[in-house]
């Protein structure tokens, strides 16, 4: 039985990852910014640790995150599934929007990863970044979000190079449009209809994450793109 920390665990993809890992009998630490939602997910899955953590408060992550990395509690896997997307043309995007997305999508995950590195090294663990197709390309109106996701890709690449000698594996997963509440909000920003069945289902992305986490130790899944079928 392994111990996994999952951010965004009350969301679509993060919640699906938590369900699959719990079905396998693993210990979970569910991380999110809303206590009520965390308790609801933990109650449904049973026997999970929870941690209320706001990734916007990058400076405050160390105080709370370090508690997860005690000597007798190694971290076998860290799944970064939390994210923030605020669309808009560069001409219309204010500094606050850029900084919020950078903190939630890049700086917060980087700081939490740093705090957990001792526990990840002990377990020869695995870090998974649930990125986005916008981390591989960029569309008009997606500048700030896409820039943050390109930065997350660079973060994962640097972490892999630095921590590989310590036995840590790093995977980036790049999903296309997925049927989540974030996608519902994105479609609202685009002025378009949200059609859940037209998108990738959260459990499909979660199975990709699980496949990477459970891959044999003699290999490393580095980057996986997950596209809408037929797109």
Tab-separated table of C-alpha atoms in Angstrom:
chain	number	residue	atom	x	y	z
A	1	UNK	CA	0.000	0.000	0.000
A	2	UNK	CA	1.449	3.340	-1.097
A	3	UNK	CA	0.730	6.900	0.023
A	4	UNK	CA	-0.327	9.493	-2.550
A	5	UNK	CA	-0.866	13.245	-2.218
A	6	UNK	CA	-3.406	14.665	-4.681
A	7	UNK	CA	-4.070	18.360	-5.228
A	8	UNK	CA	-7.349	19.403	-6.791
A	9	UNK	CA	-8.824	16.241	-5.282
A	10	UNK	CA	-12.331	17.722	-5.148
A	11	UNK	CA	-12.306	18.407	-8.894
A	12	UNK	CA	-13.096	16.174	-11.845
A	13	UNK	CA	-9.703	14.716	-12.737
A	14	UNK	CA	-8.217	14.873	-9.243
A	15	UNK	CA	-11.323	13.282	-7.768
A	16	UNK	CA	-11.229	10.508	-10.357
A	17	UNK	CA	-7.544	9.834	-9.632
A	18	UNK	CA	-8.375	9.610	-5.930
A	19	UNK	CA	-11.188	7.122	-6.573
A	20	UNK	CA	-9.000	4.847	-8.690
A	21	UNK	CA	-6.101	4.894	-6.232
A	22	UNK	CA	-8.452	4.245	-3.302
A	23	UNK	CA	-9.950	1.275	-5.167
A	24	UNK	CA	-6.409	-0.100	-5.334
A	25	UNK	CA	-6.191	0.170	-1.539
A	26	UNK	CA	-3.694	3.030	-1.318
A	27	UNK	CA	-3.482	5.690	1.387
A	28	UNK	CA	-4.493	9.137	0.192
A	29	UNK	CA	-3.869	12.706	1.265
A	30	UNK	CA	-6.560	14.832	-0.347
A	31	UNK	CA	-5.519	18.454	-0.874
A	32	UNK	CA	-7.909	21.275	-1.696
A	33	UNK	CA	-8.875	24.802	-0.724
A	34	UNK	CA	-12.448	24.096	0.471
A	35	UNK	CA	-12.845	22.198	3.751
A	36	UNK	CA	-16.448	21.180	3.091
A	37	UNK	CA	-15.683	19.678	-0.312
A	38	UNK	CA	-12.606	17.878	1.029
A	39	UNK	CA	-14.590	16.334	3.871
A	40	UNK	CA	-17.278	15.213	1.428
A	41	UNK	CA	-14.760	13.431	-0.816
A	42	UNK	CA	-12.917	11.925	2.153
A	43	UNK	CA	-16.200	10.687	3.592
A	44	UNK	CA	-17.160	9.059	0.311
A	45	UNK	CA	-13.795	7.349	-0.147
A	46	UNK	CA	-13.221	6.576	3.543
A	47	UNK	CA	-10.024	6.679	5.587
A	48	UNK	CA	-8.278	9.543	3.774
A	49	UNK	CA	-6.119	12.285	5.211
A	50	UNK	CA	-7.074	15.807	4.176
A	51	UNK	CA	-5.178	19.077	3.958
A	52	UNK	CA	-6.736	22.474	3.296
A	53	UNK	CA	-4.199	24.314	1.162
A	54	UNK	CA	-4.634	27.411	-0.996
A	55	UNK	CA	-2.120	27.350	-3.853
A	56	UNK	CA	-2.584	31.099	-4.261
A	57	UNK	CA	-0.855	31.483	-0.884
A	58	UNK	CA	2.525	30.322	-2.172
A	59	UNK	CA	4.366	31.755	0.830
A	60	UNK	CA	2.166	29.786	3.236
A	61	UNK	CA	2.544	26.392	1.578
A	62	UNK	CA	5.743	25.408	3.374
A	63	UNK	CA	4.197	25.686	6.834
A	64	UNK	CA	1.339	23.330	5.966
A	65	UNK	CA	2.864	21.167	3.271
A	66	UNK	CA	5.929	20.154	5.267
A	67	UNK	CA	3.675	18.370	7.737
A	68	UNK	CA	3.010	15.771	5.048
A	69	UNK	CA	6.680	14.874	4.759
A	70	UNK	CA	7.490	13.528	8.209
A	71	UNK	CA	10.149	10.854	8.429
A	72	UNK	CA	7.759	7.958	9.018
A	73	UNK	CA	5.353	9.011	6.244
A	74	UNK	CA	7.031	8.717	2.833
A	75	UNK	CA	5.211	10.031	-0.207
A	76	UNK	CA	5.092	7.480	-3.008
A	77	UNK	CA	3.311	9.800	-5.402
A	78	UNK	CA	2.327	13.443	-5.781
A	79	UNK	CA	-0.374	14.263	-8.338
A	80	UNK	CA	-0.799	17.922	-9.235
A	81	UNK	CA	-4.367	18.191	-10.528
A	82	UNK	CA	-5.407	21.620	-9.244
A	83	UNK	CA	-5.579	24.347	-11.862
A	84	UNK	CA	-6.985	27.739	-12.750
A	85	UNK	CA	-7.995	28.985	-16.206
A	86	UNK	CA	-8.994	32.592	-16.912
A	87	UNK	CA	-9.332	33.337	-20.596
A	88	UNK	CA	-8.850	36.669	-22.345
A	89	UNK	CA	-6.817	38.427	-24.984
A	90	UNK	CA	-3.459	39.717	-23.830
A	91	UNK	CA	-4.691	43.245	-24.500
A	92	UNK	CA	-7.489	42.698	-21.979
A	93	UNK	CA	-5.683	40.603	-19.336
A	94	UNK	CA	-4.748	42.380	-16.145
A	95	UNK	CA	-1.696	41.558	-13.985
A	96	UNK	CA	-3.862	39.945	-11.294
A	97	UNK	CA	-5.160	37.334	-13.740
A	98	UNK	CA	-1.633	36.492	-14.894
A	99	UNK	CA	-0.350	36.157	-11.335
A	100	UNK	CA	-3.275	34.062	-10.080
A	101	UNK	CA	-2.845	31.554	-12.876
A	102	UNK	CA	0.918	31.473	-12.444
A	103	UNK	CA	0.609	30.857	-8.704
A	104	UNK	CA	-2.004	28.089	-8.926
A	105	UNK	CA	-0.562	26.389	-12.010
A	106	UNK	CA	3.191	26.806	-11.457
A	107	UNK	CA	4.541	28.442	-8.304
A	108	UNK	CA	2.209	26.672	-5.867
A	109	UNK	CA	2.895	23.198	-7.268
A	110	UNK	CA	6.621	23.948	-7.366
A	111	UNK	CA	6.633	24.954	-3.707
A	112	UNK	CA	4.579	21.954	-2.560
A	113	UNK	CA	6.863	19.651	-4.543
A	114	UNK	CA	9.903	21.226	-2.908
A	115	UNK	CA	8.423	20.636	0.540
A	116	UNK	CA	7.722	16.983	-0.234
A	117	UNK	CA	11.026	16.145	-1.930
A	118	UNK	CA	12.585	14.510	1.164
A	119	UNK	CA	9.592	12.169	1.485
A	120	UNK	CA	9.523	11.551	-2.271
A	121	UNK	CA	13.227	10.720	-2.295
A	122	UNK	CA	12.790	8.269	0.578
A	123	UNK	CA	10.070	6.432	-1.348
A	124	UNK	CA	11.722	6.848	-4.773
A	125	UNK	CA	8.378	8.377	-5.609
A	126	UNK	CA	6.589	9.718	-8.639
A	127	UNK	CA	5.352	13.249	-9.448
A	128	UNK	CA	2.565	13.693	-12.002
A	129	UNK	CA	1.604	17.090	-13.404
A	130	UNK	CA	-1.854	17.169	-14.983
A	131	UNK	CA	-1.000	19.828	-17.522
A	132	UNK	CA	-3.155	20.754	-20.554
A	133	UNK	CA	-3.070	20.682	-24.315
A	134	UNK	CA	-2.405	24.415	-23.906
A	135	UNK	CA	0.945	23.421	-22.402
A	136	UNK	CA	1.984	22.174	-25.847
A	137	UNK	CA	0.428	24.847	-28.074
A	138	UNK	CA	-1.285	28.215	-27.691
A	139	UNK	CA	-4.558	29.599	-29.031
A	140	UNK	CA	-5.797	33.204	-29.171
A	141	UNK	CA	-7.418	34.231	-25.928
A	142	UNK	CA	-5.504	31.632	-23.915
A	143	UNK	CA	-2.223	33.539	-23.500
A	144	UNK	CA	-1.964	33.761	-19.713
A	145	UNK	CA	-3.216	30.233	-19.056
A	146	UNK	CA	-1.105	28.727	-21.821
A	147	UNK	CA	1.989	30.580	-20.630
A	148	UNK	CA	1.508	29.147	-17.143
A	149	UNK	CA	1.100	25.638	-18.548
A	150	UNK	CA	4.210	25.974	-20.695
A	151	UNK	CA	6.001	26.970	-17.488
A	152	UNK	CA	4.588	23.886	-15.756
A	153	UNK	CA	6.009	21.762	-18.555
A	154	UNK	CA	9.435	23.334	-17.977
A	155	UNK	CA	9.065	22.752	-14.223
A	156	UNK	CA	8.420	19.053	-14.834
A	157	UNK	CA	11.372	18.739	-17.203
A	158	UNK	CA	13.757	20.413	-14.756
A	159	UNK	CA	12.464	18.312	-11.861
A	160	UNK	CA	12.972	15.109	-13.860
A	161	UNK	CA	16.571	16.015	-14.673
A	162	UNK	CA	17.400	17.069	-11.106
A	163	UNK	CA	15.608	14.347	-9.158
A	164	UNK	CA	16.093	11.367	-11.470
A	165	UNK	CA	19.357	10.502	-9.692
A	166	UNK	CA	17.333	10.279	-6.451
A	167	UNK	CA	14.979	7.754	-8.028
A	168	UNK	CA	12.074	10.155	-8.548
A	169	UNK	CA	10.096	9.793	-11.756
A	170	UNK	CA	8.170	12.707	-13.305
A	171	UNK	CA	5.265	12.552	-15.745
A	172	UNK	CA	3.326	15.298	-17.528
A	173	UNK	CA	-0.162	14.503	-18.821
A	174	UNK	CA	-1.670	16.873	-21.391
A	175	UNK	CA	-5.458	16.389	-21.621
A	176	UNK	CA	-7.645	18.012	-24.228
A	177	UNK	CA	-11.076	19.320	-23.279
A	178	UNK	CA	-12.308	17.263	-20.339
A	179	UNK	CA	-15.797	17.126	-18.817
A	180	UNK	CA	-15.103	18.987	-15.569
A	181	UNK	CA	-16.415	22.029	-13.761
A	182	UNK	CA	-13.329	23.900	-14.988
A	183	UNK	CA	-14.346	23.088	-18.549
A	184	UNK	CA	-17.873	24.290	-17.821
A	185	UNK	CA	-16.404	27.615	-16.647
A	186	UNK	CA	-14.141	27.799	-19.702
A	187	UNK	CA	-17.050	27.274	-22.067
A	188	UNK	CA	-18.946	30.002	-20.247
A	189	UNK	CA	-15.986	32.349	-20.771
A	190	UNK	CA	-15.955	31.394	-24.464
A	191	UNK	CA	-19.668	32.071	-24.736
A	192	UNK	CA	-20.264	28.489	-25.863
A	193	UNK	CA	-22.352	25.558	-24.697
A	194	UNK	CA	-20.940	22.961	-22.314
A	195	UNK	CA	-21.637	19.458	-23.679
A	196	UNK	CA	-20.177	16.913	-21.253
A	197	UNK	CA	-20.446	13.867	-23.525
A	198	UNK	CA	-18.454	15.638	-26.266
A	199	UNK	CA	-15.339	15.829	-24.088
A	200	UNK	CA	-12.881	13.413	-22.518
A	201	UNK	CA	-14.288	11.934	-19.320
A	202	UNK	CA	-12.326	12.580	-16.101
A	203	UNK	CA	-11.864	8.868	-15.370
A	204	UNK	CA	-10.238	8.418	-18.779
A	205	UNK	CA	-7.558	10.950	-17.875
A	206	UNK	CA	-7.296	9.431	-14.383
A	207	UNK	CA	-6.596	5.996	-15.865
A	208	UNK	CA	-3.740	7.523	-17.829
A	209	UNK	CA	-2.345	9.006	-14.605
A	210	UNK	CA	-2.711	5.646	-12.837
A	211	UNK	CA	-0.955	3.844	-15.686
A	212	UNK	CA	2.026	6.169	-15.319
A	213	UNK	CA	2.104	5.816	-11.527
A	214	UNK	CA	2.002	2.023	-11.685
A	215	UNK	CA	4.403	1.567	-14.592
A	216	UNK	CA	7.388	-0.758	-14.047
A	217	UNK	CA	10.426	0.748	-12.335
A	218	UNK	CA	12.642	0.067	-15.350
A	219	UNK	CA	10.807	2.724	-17.369
A	220	UNK	CA	9.540	6.287	-17.044
A	221	UNK	CA	6.475	7.736	-18.741
A	222	UNK	CA	7.601	11.312	-19.375
A	223	UNK	CA	4.870	12.987	-21.479
A	224	UNK	CA	1.398	11.772	-22.497
A	225	UNK	CA	-1.119	13.647	-24.636
A	226	UNK	CA	-4.785	12.701	-24.215
A	227	UNK	CA	-7.010	14.013	-27.016
A	228	UNK	CA	-10.759	13.941	-27.549
A	229	UNK	CA	-11.573	10.838	-29.615
A	230	UNK	CA	-11.905	11.683	-33.302
A	231	UNK	CA	-10.606	15.235	-32.883
